[in-house]
Structures are given as C-alpha cells and as structure tokens.
GROMACS .gro file of C-alpha atoms in nm:
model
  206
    1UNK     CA    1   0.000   0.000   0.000
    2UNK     CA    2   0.273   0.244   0.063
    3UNK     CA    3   0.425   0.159  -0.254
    4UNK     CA    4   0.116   0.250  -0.414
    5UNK     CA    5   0.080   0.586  -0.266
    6UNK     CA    6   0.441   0.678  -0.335
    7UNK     CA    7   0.391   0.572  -0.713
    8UNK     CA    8   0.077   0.787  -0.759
    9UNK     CA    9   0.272   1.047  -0.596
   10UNK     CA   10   0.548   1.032  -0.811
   11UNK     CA   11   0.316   0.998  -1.169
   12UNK     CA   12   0.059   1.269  -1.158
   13UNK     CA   13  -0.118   1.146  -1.457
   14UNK     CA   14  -0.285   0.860  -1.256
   15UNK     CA   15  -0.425   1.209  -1.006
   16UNK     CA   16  -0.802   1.241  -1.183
   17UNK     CA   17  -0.752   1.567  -1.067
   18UNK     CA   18  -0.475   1.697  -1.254
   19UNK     CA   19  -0.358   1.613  -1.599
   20UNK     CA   20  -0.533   1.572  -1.929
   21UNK     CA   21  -0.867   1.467  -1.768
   22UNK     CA   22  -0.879   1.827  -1.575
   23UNK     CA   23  -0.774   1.996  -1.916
   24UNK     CA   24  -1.079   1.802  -2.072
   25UNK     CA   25  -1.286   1.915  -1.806
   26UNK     CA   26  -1.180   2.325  -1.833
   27UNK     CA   27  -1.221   2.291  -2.161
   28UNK     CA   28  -1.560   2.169  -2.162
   29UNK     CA   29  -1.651   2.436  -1.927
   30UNK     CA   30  -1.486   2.685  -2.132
   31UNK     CA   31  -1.692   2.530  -2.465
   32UNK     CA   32  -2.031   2.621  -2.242
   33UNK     CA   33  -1.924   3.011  -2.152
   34UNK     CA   34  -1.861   3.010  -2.512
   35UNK     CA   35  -2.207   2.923  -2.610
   36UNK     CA   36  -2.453   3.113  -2.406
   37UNK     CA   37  -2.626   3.367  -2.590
   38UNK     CA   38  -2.589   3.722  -2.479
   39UNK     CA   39  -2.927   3.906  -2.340
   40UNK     CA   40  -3.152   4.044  -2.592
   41UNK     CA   41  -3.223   4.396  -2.629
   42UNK     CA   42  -3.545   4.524  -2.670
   43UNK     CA   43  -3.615   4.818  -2.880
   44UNK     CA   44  -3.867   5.092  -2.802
   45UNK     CA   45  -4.067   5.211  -3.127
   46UNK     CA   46  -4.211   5.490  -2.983
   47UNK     CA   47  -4.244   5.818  -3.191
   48UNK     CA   48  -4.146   6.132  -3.091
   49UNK     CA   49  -4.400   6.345  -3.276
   50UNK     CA   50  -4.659   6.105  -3.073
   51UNK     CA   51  -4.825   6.241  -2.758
   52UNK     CA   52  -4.970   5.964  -2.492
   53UNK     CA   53  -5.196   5.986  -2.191
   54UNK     CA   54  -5.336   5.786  -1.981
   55UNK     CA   55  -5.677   5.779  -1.958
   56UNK     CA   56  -5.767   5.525  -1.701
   57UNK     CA   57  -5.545   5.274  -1.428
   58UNK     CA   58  -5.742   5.012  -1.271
   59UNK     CA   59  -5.659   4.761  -1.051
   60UNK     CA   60  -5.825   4.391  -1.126
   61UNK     CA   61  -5.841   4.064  -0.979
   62UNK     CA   62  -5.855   3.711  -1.152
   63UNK     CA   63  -5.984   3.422  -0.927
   64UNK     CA   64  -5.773   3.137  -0.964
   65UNK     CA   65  -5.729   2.764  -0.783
   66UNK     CA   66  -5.544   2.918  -0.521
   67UNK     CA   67  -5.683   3.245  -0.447
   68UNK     CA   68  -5.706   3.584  -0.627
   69UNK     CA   69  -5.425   3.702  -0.854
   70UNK     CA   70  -5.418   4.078  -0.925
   71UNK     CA   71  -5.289   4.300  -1.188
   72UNK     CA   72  -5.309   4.643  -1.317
   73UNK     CA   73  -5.476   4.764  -1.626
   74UNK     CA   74  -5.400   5.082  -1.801
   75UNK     CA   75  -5.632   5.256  -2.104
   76UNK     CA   76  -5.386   5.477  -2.287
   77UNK     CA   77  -5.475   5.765  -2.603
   78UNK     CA   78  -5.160   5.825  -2.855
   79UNK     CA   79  -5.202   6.093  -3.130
   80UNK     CA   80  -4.990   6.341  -3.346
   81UNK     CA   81  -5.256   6.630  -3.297
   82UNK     CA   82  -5.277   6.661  -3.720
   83UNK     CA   83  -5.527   6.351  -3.772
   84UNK     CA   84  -5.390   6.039  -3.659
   85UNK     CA   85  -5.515   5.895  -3.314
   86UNK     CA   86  -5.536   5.534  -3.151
   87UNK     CA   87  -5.581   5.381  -2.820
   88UNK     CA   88  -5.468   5.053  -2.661
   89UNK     CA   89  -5.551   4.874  -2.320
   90UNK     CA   90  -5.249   4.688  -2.165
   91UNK     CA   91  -5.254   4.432  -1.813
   92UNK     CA   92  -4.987   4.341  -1.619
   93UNK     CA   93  -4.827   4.326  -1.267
   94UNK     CA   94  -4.719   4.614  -1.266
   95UNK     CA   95  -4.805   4.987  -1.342
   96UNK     CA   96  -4.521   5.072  -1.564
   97UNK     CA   97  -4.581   4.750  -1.784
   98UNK     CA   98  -4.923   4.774  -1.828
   99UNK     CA   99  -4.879   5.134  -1.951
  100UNK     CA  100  -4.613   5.031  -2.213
  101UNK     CA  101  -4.830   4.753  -2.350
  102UNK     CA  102  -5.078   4.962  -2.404
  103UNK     CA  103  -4.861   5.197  -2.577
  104UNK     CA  104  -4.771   4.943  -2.810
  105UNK     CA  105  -5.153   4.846  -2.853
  106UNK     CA  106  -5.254   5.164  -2.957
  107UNK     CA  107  -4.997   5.235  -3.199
  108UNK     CA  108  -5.071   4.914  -3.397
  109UNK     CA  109  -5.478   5.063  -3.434
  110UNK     CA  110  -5.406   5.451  -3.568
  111UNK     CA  111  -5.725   5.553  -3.744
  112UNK     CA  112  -5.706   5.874  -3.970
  113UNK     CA  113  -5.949   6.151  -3.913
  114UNK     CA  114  -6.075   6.424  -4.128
  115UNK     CA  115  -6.067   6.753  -3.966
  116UNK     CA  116  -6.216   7.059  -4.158
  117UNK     CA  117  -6.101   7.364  -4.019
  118UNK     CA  118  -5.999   7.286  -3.681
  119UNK     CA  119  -6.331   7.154  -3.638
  120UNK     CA  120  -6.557   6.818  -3.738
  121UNK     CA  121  -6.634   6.822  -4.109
  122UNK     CA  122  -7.052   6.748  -4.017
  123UNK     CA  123  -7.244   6.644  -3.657
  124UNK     CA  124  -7.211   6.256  -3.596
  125UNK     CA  125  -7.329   6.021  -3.280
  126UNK     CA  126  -7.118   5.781  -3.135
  127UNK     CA  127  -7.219   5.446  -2.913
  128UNK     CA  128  -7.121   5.186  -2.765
  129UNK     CA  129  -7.217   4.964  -2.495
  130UNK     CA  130  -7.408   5.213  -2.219
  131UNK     CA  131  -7.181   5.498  -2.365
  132UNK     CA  132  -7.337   5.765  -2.633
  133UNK     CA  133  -7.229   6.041  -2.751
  134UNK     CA  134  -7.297   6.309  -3.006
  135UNK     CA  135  -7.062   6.598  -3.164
  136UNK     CA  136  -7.110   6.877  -3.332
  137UNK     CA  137  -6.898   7.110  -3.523
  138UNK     CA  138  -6.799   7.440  -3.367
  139UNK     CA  139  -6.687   7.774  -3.506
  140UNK     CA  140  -6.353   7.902  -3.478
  141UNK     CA  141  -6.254   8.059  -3.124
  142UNK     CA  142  -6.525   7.788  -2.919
  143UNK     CA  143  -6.279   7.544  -2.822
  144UNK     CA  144  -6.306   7.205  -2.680
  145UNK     CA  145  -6.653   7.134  -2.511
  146UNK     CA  146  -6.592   6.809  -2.378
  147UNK     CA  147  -6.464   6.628  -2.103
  148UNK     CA  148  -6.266   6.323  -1.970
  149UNK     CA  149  -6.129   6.042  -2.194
  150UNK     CA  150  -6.363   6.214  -2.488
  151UNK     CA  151  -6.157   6.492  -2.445
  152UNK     CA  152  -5.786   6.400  -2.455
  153UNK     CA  153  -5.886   6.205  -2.746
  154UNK     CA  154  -6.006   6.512  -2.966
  155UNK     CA  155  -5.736   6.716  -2.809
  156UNK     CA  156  -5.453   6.445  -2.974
  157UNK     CA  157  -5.644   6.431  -3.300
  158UNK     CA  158  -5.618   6.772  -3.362
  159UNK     CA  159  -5.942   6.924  -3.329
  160UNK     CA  160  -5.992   7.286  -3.180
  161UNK     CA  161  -6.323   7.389  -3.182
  162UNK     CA  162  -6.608   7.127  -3.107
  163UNK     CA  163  -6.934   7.085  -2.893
  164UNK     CA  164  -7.014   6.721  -2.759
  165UNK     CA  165  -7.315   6.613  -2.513
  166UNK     CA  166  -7.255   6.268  -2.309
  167UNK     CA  167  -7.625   6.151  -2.347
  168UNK     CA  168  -7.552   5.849  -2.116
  169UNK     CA  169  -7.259   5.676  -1.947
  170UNK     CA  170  -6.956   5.789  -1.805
  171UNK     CA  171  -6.682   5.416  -1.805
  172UNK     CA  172  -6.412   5.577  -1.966
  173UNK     CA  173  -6.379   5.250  -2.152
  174UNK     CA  174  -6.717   5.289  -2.322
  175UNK     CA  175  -6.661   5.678  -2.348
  176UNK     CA  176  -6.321   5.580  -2.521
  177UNK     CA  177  -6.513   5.295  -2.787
  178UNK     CA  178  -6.820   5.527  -2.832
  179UNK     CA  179  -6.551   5.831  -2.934
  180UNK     CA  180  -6.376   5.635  -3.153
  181UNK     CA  181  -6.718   5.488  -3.366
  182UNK     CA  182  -6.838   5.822  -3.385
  183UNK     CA  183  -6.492   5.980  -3.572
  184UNK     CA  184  -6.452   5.608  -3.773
  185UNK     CA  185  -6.776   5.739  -3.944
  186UNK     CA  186  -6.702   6.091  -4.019
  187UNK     CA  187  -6.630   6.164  -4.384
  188UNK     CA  188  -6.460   6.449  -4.573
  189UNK     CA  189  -6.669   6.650  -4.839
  190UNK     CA  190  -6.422   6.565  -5.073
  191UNK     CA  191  -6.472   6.152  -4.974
  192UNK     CA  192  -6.846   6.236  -4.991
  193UNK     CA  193  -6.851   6.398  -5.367
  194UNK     CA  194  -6.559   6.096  -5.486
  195UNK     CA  195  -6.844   5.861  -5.369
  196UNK     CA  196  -7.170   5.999  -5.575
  197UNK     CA  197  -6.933   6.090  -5.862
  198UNK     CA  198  -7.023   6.463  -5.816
  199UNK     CA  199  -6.806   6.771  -5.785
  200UNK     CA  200  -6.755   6.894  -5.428
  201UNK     CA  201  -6.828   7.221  -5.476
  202UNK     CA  202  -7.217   7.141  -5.564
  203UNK     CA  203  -7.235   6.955  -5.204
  204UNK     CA  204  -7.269   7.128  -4.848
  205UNK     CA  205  -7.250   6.924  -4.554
  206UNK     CA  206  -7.490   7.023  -4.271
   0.00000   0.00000   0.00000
C-alpha cells in the first residue's frame, strides 16, 4: 500500500484531478461560456411626434385555484394632434408594464381623421355599450366642449373647436369605444362627392 501511494505520488497522470482529464474538463466548461447567448435587447418604437396619456389605471383581480391574482390595467390615447389617433388597453403586474403595453396596442390601431377647419367636417353620434355620444362642429374661437377620456382624445387628433353632449354613461372604456365609432364614421366633403361621382363644390355638408 505504501508503494502505491508513493507511485501515484510520483506519476501525476494517474491524479483524476490533474492532468489531461482536468484539461478536458476546463475545456468543456470553457466550450459552455462560449455558447450562451448574450441578453436580448429590446427596442422601443415609440415616436417622438406622438403624444400619450393615460386615460384610465385600474386595478383587477382574476380568481384562480389558489386564491385571487391581481394585476393592473391601463387605457392609454396616442395621437400626433394633425389627424392620426389610436388607443390601446395593456394588463400586467405592474403599473409601468401595463402602460407600455398599451402603448404598443394603440400604436398598432391609428385611425385617420378628417378635420375641416380645426373643427368636425358634419355632426355625428357615437355608441357603444351604455356609452353615447354626439358631436357637433364648432366655429372658430369655441374650443373644446368636452370632457374626460372624450376629451384627450379630440385634443390628440387635432381638433380645436367642437361641442359634444354625453347623453348616457360615463366608463371611460365605453366613453373611449363610443368616441372612436363616432370619428370612424365621419367623412370628408371631398370623400363624400368621390363617392356619388359629383363635384364637391355642388355639395354642403350640414
């Protein structure tokens, strides 16, 4: 037995622990720092000529096995004030998060609107759900008669001068929905005249 010991002391290449096993080993470990990916990075697309606001943060609950599990939900308005307007709705655990996922929601559904002097080209009613709504076109120098989420969404469009009424509801959600059906419908005169094949000087909108 002592012989043994002496032997493996005097040839280190019987030691597993040293020699061209270990090399194998560090290099193996080497091969698998090599390989591991690096961290993705995740690029914002927001638009600087874009203005956002939040309309609405709500906190909800969804029942589950074990209990409830809760999580914030944000309704957020994006527009460049010169037509162009969208809004998103984005859950998550957190405030922050839900907010940016609703960013990104409501820049993938941008609707165009026509504005006609600073104002709405005719009167329209919008509805939705318990919410309903009606605008009318205002002259120059009236400003902005409306309020809440109907509001900061005809402010980022680009309107100036409007009248609205709220004739029932007030969940921003369905205020939001109701808005947004009412300027979907609005047409130009010019879109009016290019669809009765007439000359848009003949037509007046009332």
């Amino acid at each position: 037995m002592i012989e043994e010991t002496k032997n493996n002391e005097e040839n280190p290449e019987n030691d597993p622990a040293e020699g061209p096993s270990a090399e194998l080993f560090s290099n193996e470990g080497k091969k698998k720092q090599r390989r591991a990916a690096p961290p993705k990075k995740v690029s914002s697309s927001t638009n600087p000529d874009m203005e956002e606001r939040v309309v609405a943060v709500s906190r909800v609950a969804k029942v589950v096995k074990g209990g409830r599990r809760f999580s914030f939900s944000a309704l957020i308005i994006v527009g460049d004030k010169k037509g162009k307007v969208g809004y998103g709705l984005g859950k998550a655990r957190e405030v922050p998060e839900a907010i940016k996922k609703a960013t990104h929601e409501a820049y993938k559904h941008m609707i165009s609107v026509p504005i006609d002097n600073g104002t709405l080209p005719h009167m329209v009613l919008g509805a939705y759900d318990a919410g309903k709504i009606i605008f009318k076109p205002a002259a120059e120098g009236t400003g902005v008669k409306a309020a809440g989420a109907c509001r900061s969404i005809l402010e980022l469009v680009g309107i100036k001068n409007v009248l609205t009424k709220s004739l029932r509801g007030n969940n921003p959600h369905n205020v939001v929905k109701a808005t947004f059906r009412a300027l979907k419908s609005l047409r130009s005169i010019e879109r009016i005249a290019e669809l009765r094949g007439k000359d848009s000087k003949t037509l007046r909108i009332k």
